[in-house]
CSV table of C-alpha atoms and ligand atoms in Angstrom, one decimal:
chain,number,residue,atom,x,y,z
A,55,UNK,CA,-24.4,22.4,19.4
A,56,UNK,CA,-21.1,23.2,17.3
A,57,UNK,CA,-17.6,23.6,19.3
A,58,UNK,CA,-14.0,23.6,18.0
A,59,UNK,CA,-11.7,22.0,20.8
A,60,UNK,CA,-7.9,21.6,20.1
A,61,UNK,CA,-8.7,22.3,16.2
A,62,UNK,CA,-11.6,19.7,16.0
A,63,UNK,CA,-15.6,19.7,15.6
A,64,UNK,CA,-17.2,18.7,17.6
A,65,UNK,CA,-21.2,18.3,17.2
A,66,UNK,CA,-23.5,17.1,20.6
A,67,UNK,CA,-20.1,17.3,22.8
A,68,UNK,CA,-18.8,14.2,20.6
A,69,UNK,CA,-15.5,15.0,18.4
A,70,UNK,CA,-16.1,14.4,14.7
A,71,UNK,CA,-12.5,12.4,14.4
A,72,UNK,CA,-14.0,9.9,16.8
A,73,UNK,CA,-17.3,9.9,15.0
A,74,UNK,CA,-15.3,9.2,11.6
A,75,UNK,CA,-12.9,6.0,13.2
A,76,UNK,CA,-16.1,4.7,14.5
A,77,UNK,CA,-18.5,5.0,12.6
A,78,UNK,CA,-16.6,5.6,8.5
A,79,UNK,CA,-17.2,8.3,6.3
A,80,UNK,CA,-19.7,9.3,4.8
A,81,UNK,CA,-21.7,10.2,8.1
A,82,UNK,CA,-25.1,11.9,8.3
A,83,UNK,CA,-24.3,13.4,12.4
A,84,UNK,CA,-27.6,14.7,13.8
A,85,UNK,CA,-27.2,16.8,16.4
A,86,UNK,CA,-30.5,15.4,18.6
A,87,UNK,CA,-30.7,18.2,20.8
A,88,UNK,CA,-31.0,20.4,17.6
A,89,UNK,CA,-34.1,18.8,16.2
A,90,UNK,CA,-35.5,18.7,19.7
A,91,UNK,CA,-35.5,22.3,20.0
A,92,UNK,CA,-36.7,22.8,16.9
A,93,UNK,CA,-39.9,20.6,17.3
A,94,UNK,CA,-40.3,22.3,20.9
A,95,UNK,CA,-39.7,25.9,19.0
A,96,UNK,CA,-42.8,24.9,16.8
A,97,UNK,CA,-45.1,23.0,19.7
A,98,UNK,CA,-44.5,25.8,21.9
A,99,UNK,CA,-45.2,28.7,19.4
A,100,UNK,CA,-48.1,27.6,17.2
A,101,UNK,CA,-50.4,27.7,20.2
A,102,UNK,CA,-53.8,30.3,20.3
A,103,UNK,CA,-56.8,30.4,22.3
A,104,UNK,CA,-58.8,31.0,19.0
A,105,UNK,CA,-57.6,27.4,17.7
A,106,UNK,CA,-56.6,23.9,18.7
A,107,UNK,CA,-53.4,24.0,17.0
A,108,UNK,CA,-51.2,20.4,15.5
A,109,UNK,CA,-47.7,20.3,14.1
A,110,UNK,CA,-47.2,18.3,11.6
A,111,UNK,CA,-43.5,16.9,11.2
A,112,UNK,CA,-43.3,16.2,7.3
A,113,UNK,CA,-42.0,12.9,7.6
A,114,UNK,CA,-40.2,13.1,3.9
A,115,UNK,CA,-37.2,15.4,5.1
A,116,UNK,CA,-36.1,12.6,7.0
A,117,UNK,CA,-37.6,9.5,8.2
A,118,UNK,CA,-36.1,6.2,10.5
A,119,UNK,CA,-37.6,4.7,13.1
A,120,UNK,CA,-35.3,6.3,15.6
A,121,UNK,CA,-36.7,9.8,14.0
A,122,UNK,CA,-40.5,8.3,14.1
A,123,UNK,CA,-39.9,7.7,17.5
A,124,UNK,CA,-38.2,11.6,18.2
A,125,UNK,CA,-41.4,13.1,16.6
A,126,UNK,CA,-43.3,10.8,18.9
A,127,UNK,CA,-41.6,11.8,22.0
A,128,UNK,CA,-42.1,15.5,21.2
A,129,UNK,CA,-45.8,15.4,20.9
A,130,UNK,CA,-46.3,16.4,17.1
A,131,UNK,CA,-48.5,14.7,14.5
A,132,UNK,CA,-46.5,13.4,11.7
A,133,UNK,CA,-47.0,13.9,7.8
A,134,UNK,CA,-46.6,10.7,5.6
A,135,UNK,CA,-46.9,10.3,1.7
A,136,UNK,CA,-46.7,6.7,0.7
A,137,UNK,CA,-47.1,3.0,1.9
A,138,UNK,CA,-43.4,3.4,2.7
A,139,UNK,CA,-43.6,6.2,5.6
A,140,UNK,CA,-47.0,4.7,6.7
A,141,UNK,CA,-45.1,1.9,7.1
A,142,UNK,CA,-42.0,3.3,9.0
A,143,UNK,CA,-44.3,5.2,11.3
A,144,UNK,CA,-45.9,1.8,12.3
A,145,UNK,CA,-43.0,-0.1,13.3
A,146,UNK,CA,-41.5,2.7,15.6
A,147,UNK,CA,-44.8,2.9,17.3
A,148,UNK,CA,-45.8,6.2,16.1
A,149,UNK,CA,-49.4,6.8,17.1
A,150,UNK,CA,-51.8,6.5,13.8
A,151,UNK,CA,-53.9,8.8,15.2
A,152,UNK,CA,-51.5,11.5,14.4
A,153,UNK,CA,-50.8,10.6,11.2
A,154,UNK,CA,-51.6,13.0,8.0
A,155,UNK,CA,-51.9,10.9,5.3
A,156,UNK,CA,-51.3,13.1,2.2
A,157,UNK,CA,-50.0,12.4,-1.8
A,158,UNK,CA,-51.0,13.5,-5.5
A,159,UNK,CA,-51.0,9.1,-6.2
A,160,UNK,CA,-51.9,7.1,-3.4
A,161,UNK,CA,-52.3,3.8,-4.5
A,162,UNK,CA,-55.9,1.8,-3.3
A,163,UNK,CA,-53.6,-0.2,-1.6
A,164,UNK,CA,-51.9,2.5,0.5
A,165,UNK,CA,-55.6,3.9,0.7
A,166,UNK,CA,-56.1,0.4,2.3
A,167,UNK,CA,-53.1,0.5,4.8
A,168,UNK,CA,-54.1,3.7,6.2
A,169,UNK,CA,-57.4,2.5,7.1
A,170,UNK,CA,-56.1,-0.3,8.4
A,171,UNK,CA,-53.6,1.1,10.3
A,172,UNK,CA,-55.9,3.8,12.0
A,173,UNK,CA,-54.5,6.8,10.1
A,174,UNK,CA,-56.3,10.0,11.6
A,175,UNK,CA,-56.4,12.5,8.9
A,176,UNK,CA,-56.2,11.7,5.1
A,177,UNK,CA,-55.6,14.7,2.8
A,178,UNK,CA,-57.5,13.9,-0.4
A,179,UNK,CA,-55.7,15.3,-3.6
A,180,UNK,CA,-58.1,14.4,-6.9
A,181,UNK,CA,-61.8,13.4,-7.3
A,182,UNK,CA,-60.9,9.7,-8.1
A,183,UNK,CA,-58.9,10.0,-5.1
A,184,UNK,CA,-62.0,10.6,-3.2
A,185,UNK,CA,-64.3,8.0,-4.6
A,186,UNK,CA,-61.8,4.9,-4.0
A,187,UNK,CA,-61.7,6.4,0.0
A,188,UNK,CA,-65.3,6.8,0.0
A,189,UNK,CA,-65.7,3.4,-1.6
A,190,UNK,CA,-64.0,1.9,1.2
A,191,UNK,CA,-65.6,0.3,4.6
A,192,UNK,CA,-64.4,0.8,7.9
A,193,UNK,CA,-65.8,1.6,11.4
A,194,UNK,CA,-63.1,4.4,13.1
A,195,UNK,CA,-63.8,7.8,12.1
A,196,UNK,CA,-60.9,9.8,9.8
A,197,UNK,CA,-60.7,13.1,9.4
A,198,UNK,CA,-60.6,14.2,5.7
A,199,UNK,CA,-59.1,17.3,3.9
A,200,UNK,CA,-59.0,18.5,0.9
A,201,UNK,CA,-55.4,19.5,-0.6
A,202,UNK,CA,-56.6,23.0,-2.5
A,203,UNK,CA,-53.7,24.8,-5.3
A,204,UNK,CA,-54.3,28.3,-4.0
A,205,UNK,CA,-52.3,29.7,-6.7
A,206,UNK,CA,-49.7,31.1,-4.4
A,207,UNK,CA,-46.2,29.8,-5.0
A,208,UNK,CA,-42.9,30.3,-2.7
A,209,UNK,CA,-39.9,29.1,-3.9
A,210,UNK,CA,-37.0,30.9,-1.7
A,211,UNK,CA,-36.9,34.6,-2.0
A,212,UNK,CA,-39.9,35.2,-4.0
A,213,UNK,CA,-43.4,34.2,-4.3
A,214,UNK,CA,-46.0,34.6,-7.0
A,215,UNK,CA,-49.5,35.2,-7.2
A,216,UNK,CA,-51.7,33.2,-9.5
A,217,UNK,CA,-48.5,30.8,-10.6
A,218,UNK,CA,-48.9,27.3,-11.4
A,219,UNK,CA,-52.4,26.6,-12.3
A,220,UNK,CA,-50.7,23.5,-13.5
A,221,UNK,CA,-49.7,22.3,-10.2
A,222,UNK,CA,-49.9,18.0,-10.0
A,223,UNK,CA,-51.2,18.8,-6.9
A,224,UNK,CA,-54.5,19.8,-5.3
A,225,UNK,CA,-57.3,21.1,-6.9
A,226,UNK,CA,-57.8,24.3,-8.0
A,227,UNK,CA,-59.5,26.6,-6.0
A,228,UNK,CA,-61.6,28.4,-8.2
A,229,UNK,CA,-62.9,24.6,-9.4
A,230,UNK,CA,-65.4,24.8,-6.6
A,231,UNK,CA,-67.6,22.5,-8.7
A,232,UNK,CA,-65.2,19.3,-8.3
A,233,UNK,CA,-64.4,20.8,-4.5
A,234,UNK,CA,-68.3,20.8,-3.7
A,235,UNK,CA,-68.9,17.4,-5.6
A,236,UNK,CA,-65.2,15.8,-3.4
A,237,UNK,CA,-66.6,17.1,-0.3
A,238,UNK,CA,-69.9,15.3,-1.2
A,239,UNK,CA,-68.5,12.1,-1.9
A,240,UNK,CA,-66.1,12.4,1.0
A,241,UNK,CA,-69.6,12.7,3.7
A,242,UNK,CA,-71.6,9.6,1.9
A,243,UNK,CA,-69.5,7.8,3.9
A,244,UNK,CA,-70.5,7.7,7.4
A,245,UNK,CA,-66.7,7.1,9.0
A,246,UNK,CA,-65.5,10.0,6.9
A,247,UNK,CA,-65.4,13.7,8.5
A,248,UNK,CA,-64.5,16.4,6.0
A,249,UNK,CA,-63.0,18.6,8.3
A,250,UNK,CA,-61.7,21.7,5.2
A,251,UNK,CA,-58.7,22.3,3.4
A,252,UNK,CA,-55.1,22.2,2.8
A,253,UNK,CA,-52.6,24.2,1.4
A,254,UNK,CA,-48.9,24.2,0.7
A,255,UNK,CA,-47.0,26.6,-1.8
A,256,UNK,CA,-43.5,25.7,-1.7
A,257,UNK,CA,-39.9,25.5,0.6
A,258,UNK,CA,-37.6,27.7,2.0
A,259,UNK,CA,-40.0,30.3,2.1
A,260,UNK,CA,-38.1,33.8,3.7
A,261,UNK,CA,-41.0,36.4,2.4
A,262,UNK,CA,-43.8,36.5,5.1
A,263,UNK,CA,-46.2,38.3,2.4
A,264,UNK,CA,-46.2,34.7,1.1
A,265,UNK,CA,-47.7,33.4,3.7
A,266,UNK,CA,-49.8,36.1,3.9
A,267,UNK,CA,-51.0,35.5,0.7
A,268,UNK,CA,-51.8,32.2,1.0
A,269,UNK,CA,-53.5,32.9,4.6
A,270,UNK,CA,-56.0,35.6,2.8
A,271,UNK,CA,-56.6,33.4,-0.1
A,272,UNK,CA,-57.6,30.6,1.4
A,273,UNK,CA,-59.8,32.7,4.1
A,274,UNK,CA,-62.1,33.8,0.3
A,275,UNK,CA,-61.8,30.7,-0.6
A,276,UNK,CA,-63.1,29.2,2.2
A,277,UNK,CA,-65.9,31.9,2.5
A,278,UNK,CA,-67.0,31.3,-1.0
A,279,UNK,CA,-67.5,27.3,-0.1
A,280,UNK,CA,-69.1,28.2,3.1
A,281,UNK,CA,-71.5,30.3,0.8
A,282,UNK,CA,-72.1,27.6,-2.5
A,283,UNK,CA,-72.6,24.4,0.7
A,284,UNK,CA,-73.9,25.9,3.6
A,285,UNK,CA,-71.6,23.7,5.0
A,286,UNK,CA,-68.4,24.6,7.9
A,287,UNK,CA,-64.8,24.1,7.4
A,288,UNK,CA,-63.4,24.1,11.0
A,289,UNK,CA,-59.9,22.6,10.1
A,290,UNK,CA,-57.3,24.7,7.9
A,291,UNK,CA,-54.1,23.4,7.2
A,292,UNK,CA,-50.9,25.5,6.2
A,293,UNK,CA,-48.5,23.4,5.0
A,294,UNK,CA,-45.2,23.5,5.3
A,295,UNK,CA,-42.1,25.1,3.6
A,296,UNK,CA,-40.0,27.0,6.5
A,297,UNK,CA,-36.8,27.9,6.0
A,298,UNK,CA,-33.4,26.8,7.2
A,299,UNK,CA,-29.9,28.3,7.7
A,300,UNK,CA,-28.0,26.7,4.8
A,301,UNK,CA,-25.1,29.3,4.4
A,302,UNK,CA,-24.9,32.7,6.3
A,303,UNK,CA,-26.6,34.7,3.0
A,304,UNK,CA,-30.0,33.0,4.5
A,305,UNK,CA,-32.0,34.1,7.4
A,306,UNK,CA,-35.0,32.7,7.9
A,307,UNK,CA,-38.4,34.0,9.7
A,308,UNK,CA,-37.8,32.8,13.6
A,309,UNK,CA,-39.8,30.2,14.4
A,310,UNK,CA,-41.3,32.3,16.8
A,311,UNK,CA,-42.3,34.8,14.4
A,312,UNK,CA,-43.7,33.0,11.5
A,313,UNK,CA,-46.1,30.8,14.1
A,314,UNK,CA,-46.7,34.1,15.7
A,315,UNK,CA,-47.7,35.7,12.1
A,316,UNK,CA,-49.5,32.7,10.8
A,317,UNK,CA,-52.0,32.2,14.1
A,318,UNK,CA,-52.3,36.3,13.6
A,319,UNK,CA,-53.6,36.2,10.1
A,320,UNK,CA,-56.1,33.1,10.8
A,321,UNK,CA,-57.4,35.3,13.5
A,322,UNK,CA,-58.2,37.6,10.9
A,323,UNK,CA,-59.7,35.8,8.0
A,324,UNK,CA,-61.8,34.2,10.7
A,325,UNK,CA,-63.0,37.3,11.9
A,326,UNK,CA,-63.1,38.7,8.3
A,327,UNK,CA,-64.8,36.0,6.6
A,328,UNK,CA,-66.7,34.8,9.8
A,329,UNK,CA,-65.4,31.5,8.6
A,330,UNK,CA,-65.6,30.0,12.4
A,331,UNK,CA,-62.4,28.0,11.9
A,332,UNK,CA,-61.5,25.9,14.9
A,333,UNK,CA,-58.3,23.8,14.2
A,334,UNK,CA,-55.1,25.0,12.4
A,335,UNK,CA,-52.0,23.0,11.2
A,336,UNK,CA,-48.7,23.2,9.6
A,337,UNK,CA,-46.1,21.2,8.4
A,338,UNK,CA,-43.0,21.5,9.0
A,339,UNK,CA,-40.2,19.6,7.1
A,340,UNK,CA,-36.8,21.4,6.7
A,341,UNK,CA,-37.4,23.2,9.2
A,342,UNK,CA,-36.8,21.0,12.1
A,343,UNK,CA,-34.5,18.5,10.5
A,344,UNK,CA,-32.0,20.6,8.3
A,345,UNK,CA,-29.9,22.7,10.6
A,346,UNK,CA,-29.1,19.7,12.7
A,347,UNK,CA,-28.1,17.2,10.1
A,348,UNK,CA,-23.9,17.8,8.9
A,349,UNK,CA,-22.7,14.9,6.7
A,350,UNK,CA,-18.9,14.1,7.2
A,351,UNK,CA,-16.3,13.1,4.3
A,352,UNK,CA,-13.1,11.8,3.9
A,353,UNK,CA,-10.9,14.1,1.4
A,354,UNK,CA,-9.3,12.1,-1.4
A,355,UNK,CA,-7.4,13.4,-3.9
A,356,UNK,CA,-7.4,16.8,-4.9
A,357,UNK,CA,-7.2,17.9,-8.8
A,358,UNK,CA,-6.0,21.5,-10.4
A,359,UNK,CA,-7.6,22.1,-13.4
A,360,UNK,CA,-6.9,25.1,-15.7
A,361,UNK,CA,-9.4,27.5,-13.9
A,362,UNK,CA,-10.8,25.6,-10.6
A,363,UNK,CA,-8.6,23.1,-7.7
A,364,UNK,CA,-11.4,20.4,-6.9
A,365,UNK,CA,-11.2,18.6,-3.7
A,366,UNK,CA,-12.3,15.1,-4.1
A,367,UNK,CA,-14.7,13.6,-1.2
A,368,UNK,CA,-15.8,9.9,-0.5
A,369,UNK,CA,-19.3,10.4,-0.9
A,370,UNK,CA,-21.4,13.0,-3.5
A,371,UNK,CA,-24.5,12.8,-5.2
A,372,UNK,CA,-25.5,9.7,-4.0
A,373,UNK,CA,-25.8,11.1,-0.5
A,374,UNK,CA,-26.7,14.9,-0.9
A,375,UNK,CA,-28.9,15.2,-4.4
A,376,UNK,CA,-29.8,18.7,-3.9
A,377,UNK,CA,-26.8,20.4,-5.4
A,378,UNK,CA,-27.3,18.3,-8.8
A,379,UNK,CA,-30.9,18.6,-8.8
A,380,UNK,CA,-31.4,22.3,-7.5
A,381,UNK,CA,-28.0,24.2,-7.6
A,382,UNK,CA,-28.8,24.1,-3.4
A,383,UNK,CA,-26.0,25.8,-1.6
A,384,UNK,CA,-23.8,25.1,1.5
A,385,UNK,CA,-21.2,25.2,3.2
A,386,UNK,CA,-18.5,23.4,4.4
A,387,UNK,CA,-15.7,23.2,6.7
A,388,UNK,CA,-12.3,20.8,7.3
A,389,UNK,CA,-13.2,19.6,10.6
A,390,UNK,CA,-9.6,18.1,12.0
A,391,UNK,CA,-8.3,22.0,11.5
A,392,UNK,CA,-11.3,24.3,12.1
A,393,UNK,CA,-8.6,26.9,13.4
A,394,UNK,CA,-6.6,26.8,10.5
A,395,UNK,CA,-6.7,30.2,8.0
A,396,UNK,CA,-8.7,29.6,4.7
A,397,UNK,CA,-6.6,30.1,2.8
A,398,UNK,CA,-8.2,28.7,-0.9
A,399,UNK,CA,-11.1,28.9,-2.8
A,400,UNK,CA,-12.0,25.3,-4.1
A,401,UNK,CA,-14.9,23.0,-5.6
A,402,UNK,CA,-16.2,20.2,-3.2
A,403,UNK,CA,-16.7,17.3,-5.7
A,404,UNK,CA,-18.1,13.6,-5.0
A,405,UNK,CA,-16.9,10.7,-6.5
A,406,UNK,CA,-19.1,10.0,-8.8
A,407,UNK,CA,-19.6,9.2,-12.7
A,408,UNK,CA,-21.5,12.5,-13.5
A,409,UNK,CA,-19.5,16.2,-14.4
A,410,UNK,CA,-22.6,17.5,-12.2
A,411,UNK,CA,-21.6,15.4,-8.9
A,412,UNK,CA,-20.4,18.4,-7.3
A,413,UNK,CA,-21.6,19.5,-3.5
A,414,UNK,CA,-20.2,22.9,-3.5
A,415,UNK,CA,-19.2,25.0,-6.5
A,416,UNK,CA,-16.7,27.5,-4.6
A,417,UNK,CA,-16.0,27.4,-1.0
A,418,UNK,CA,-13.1,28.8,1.2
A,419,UNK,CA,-11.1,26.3,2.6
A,420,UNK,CA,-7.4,25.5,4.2
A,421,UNK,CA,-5.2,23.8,1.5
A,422,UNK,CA,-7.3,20.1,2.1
A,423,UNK,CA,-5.2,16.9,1.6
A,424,UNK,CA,-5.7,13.4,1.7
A,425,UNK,CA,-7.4,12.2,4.9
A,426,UNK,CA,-8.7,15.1,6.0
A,427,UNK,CA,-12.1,15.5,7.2
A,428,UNK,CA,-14.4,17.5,5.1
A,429,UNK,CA,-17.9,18.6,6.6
A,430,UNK,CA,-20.9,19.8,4.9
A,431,UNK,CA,-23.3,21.7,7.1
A,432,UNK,CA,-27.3,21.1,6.8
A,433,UNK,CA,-27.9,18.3,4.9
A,434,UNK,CA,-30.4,17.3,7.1
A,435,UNK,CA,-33.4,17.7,5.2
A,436,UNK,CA,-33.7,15.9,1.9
A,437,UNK,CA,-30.5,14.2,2.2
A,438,UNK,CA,-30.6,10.4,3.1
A,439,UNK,CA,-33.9,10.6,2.5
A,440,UNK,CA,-33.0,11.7,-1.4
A,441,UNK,CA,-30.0,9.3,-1.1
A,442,UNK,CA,-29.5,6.5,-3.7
A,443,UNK,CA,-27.1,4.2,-4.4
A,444,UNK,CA,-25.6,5.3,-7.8
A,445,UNK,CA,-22.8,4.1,-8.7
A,446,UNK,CA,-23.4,1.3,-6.0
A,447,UNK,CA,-21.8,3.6,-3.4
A,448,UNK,CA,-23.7,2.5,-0.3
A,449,UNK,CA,-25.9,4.4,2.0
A,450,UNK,CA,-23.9,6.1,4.4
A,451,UNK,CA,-24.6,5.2,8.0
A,452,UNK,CA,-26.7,7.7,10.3
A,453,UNK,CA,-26.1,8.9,13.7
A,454,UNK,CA,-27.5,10.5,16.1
A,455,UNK,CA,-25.2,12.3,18.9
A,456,UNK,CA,-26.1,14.6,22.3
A,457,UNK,CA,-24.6,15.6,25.4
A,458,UNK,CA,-21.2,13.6,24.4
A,459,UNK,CA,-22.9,10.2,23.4
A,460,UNK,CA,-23.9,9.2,19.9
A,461,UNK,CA,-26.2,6.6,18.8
A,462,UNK,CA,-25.7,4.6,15.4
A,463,UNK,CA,-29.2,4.8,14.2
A,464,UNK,CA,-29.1,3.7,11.0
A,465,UNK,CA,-26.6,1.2,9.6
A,466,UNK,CA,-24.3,2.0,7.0
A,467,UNK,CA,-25.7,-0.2,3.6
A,468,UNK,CA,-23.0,-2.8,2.8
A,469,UNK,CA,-21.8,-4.5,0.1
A,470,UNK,CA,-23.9,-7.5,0.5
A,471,UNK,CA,-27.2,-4.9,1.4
A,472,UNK,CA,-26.5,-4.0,-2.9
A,473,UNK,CA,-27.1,-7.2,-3.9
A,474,UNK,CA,-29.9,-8.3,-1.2
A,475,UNK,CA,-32.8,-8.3,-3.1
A,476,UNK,CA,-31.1,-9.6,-6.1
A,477,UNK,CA,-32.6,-12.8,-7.2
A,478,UNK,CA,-33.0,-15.6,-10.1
A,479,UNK,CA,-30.7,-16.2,-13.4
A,480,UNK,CA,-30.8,-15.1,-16.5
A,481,UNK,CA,-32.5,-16.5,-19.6
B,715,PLP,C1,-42.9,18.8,1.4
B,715,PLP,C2,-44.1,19.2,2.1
B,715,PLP,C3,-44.0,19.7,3.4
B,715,PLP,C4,-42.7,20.1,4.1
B,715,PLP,O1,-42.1,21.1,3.4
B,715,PLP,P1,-40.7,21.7,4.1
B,715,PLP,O2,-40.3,22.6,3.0
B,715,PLP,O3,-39.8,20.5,4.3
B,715,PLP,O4,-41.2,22.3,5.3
B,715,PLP,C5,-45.2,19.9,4.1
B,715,PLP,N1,-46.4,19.6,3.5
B,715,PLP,C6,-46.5,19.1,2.3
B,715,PLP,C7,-47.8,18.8,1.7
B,715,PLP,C8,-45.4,18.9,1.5
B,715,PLP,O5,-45.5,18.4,0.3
């Protein structure tokens, strides 16, 4: 939760000033409670006698251990994509059976570590995909999907039938010859279930009509399997790709209201198509992660330039890509004088080498100078897990704050961290 005492922020109860001298600038803050509620929003929601019901945190808007060990706490199955997350999940103690193993490129090794590890569900992408899985031995039983392109695609305020055909991802679903001859190599191994299919078309999705119309695709799509294999699909999985809050133009579906509407229209393709499904999932990424995740700067200097006034931060690109990369839009606030009048309209630039390191084209501000503090809200999804270290700035540090305590959860990357891995002479 967000409050302004004597002029400040403060986030969880903890004043942002104090969270700067202790911790430096640039800060991800995570407001814990925030994510808590969120992931409580989605378990308690996404419930229906018809189905057993999993949510699925997609582990890629932002994984640590401490976050591994949240998701844990909260009951939800978690979504990984490479050796890496696998990986991460495992040391915090994150139950494999709850993994969802997913990627358009898992290596055989990472095929290899999930196995090993225990990983529960594997979402299969390609056909060679399947045959190294299938080519594998192992005694514990995992769940397989099968990642389908339903040729719906979402991408923020509209969605489009029949887009994409291209997609790196999934298989098509009107291939139902390579679907048919996956599942087959998927049951010639006796620890593999195929359990049916997966779906995700997109992020920040606001139109429910797209999810609509990936809920009634899939329910003919999965009818016309059940026809050509005799076979059952009692698993369905959603996907992810609810929105969050980012400036006060977006308002997403309630999470409420999109679990609500999702569980409604699976009712109905199962009744529809007879299709007898008996376990649905989603994905959510963004979702629970974004809202409560502020990253805090230190103003620099300040420039005036014929047609714009740029305020300089100590951070940038290398800690919030999304504004280079996707013209992604926020916004911000000085948070040592939130009760000061806005009184100019300025550019929120980073510091570094690259015209497009900006983090906010044209906000409303009070006249910033040096030393304020300069917060950007709902960076919490896709930020330090986008971050790099261009220009060698280092990885800001992470923290996690509630009820007037924070908790430094990841480290701030140091000078020596750059050169850690750093090895040998030249020739
Ligand atoms: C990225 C992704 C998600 C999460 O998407 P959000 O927009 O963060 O909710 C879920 N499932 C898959 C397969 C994804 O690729």
């Amino acid at each position: 939760m967000k409050e302004v005492k004597n002029n400040t922020l403060y986030i969880g109860n903890v004043s942002t000033k104090e969270l700067a001298a202790q911790y430096g600038t640039p800060l991800y803050i995570y407001d814990q409670a925030l994510i808590e509620q969120k992931m409580d929003d989605f378990k308690a929601h996404f419930v229906s006698s018809d189905f057993e019901t999993n949510v699925v945190y997609a582990s890629k808007a932002f994984l640590c251990t401490a976050m591994a060990k949240l998701v844990k706490k909260h009951g939800l199955y978690m979504d990984v994509v490479s050796g890496g997350e696998l990986y991460v999940a495992a040391q915090a103690g994150f139950d494999m059976r709850h993994i969802v193993f997913h990627g358009n490129n898992k290596s055989v090794q990472e095929l290899e570590m999930a196995v090993r590890y225990g990983a529960g569900t594997i979402v299969i992408d390609n056909e060679a995909e399947a045959r190294e899985l299938a080519a594998l031995s192992f005694e514990q039983k995992i769940n397989v999907l099968l990642r389908i392109n339903p040729g719906v695609e979402a991408h923020t305020h509209q969605f489009i039938v029949t887009a994409h055909v291209d997609s790196k991802f999934g298989i098509l679903k009107s291939d139902t010859e390579t679907i048919r001859s996956i599942i087959d190599t998927i049951e010639s191994n006796e620890a593999l279930s195929f359990q049916g299919f997966h779906a995700h078309i997109g992020s920040q999705i606001f139109d429910k009509n797209a999810f609509r119309a990936e809920i009634e695709t899939m329910g003919s799509f999965i009818k016309e399997m059940i026809n050509k294999t005799g076979r059952s699909f009692p698993a369905l999985d959603l996907g992810g790709g609810f929105a969050a809050v980012y400036t006060k133009e977006d308002a997403p579906i309630p999470i409420d209201e999109v679990c609500a509407l999702l569980i409604d229209q699976c009712s109905l393709i199962n009744e529809k198509y007879d299709l007898h499904l008996k376990r649905l999932m989603i994905e959510p990424g963004r979702s629970i992660v974004a809202e409560a995740g502020s990253t805090l700067y230190t103003v620099g200097f300040t420039k005036i330039t014929p047609h714009k006034k740029y305020v300089f931060v100590d951070g940038g690109m290398s800690d919030n890509i999304r504004p280079a990369l996707y013209q992604a839009a926020y916004d911000a606030d000085l948070t040592n004088r939130m009760n000061d009048k806005k009184t100019e309209t300025v550019c929120i630039a980073g510091k570094c080498c690259e015209s497009g390191d900006v983090l906010i084209e044209k906000t409303d501000l009070p006249c910033a100078v040096t030393g304020d503090q300069l917060i950007v809200y709902t960076t919490g999804a896709y930020g330090y897990s986008m971050a790099s270290r261009y220009n060698m700035l280092c990885v800001p540090a992470v923290v996690f704050v509630k009820n007037g305590r924070s908790s430094l959860v990841v480290r701030r990357q140091s000078f020596e961290d750059l050169i850690e891995r750093d090895e040998g002479d030249i020739l």
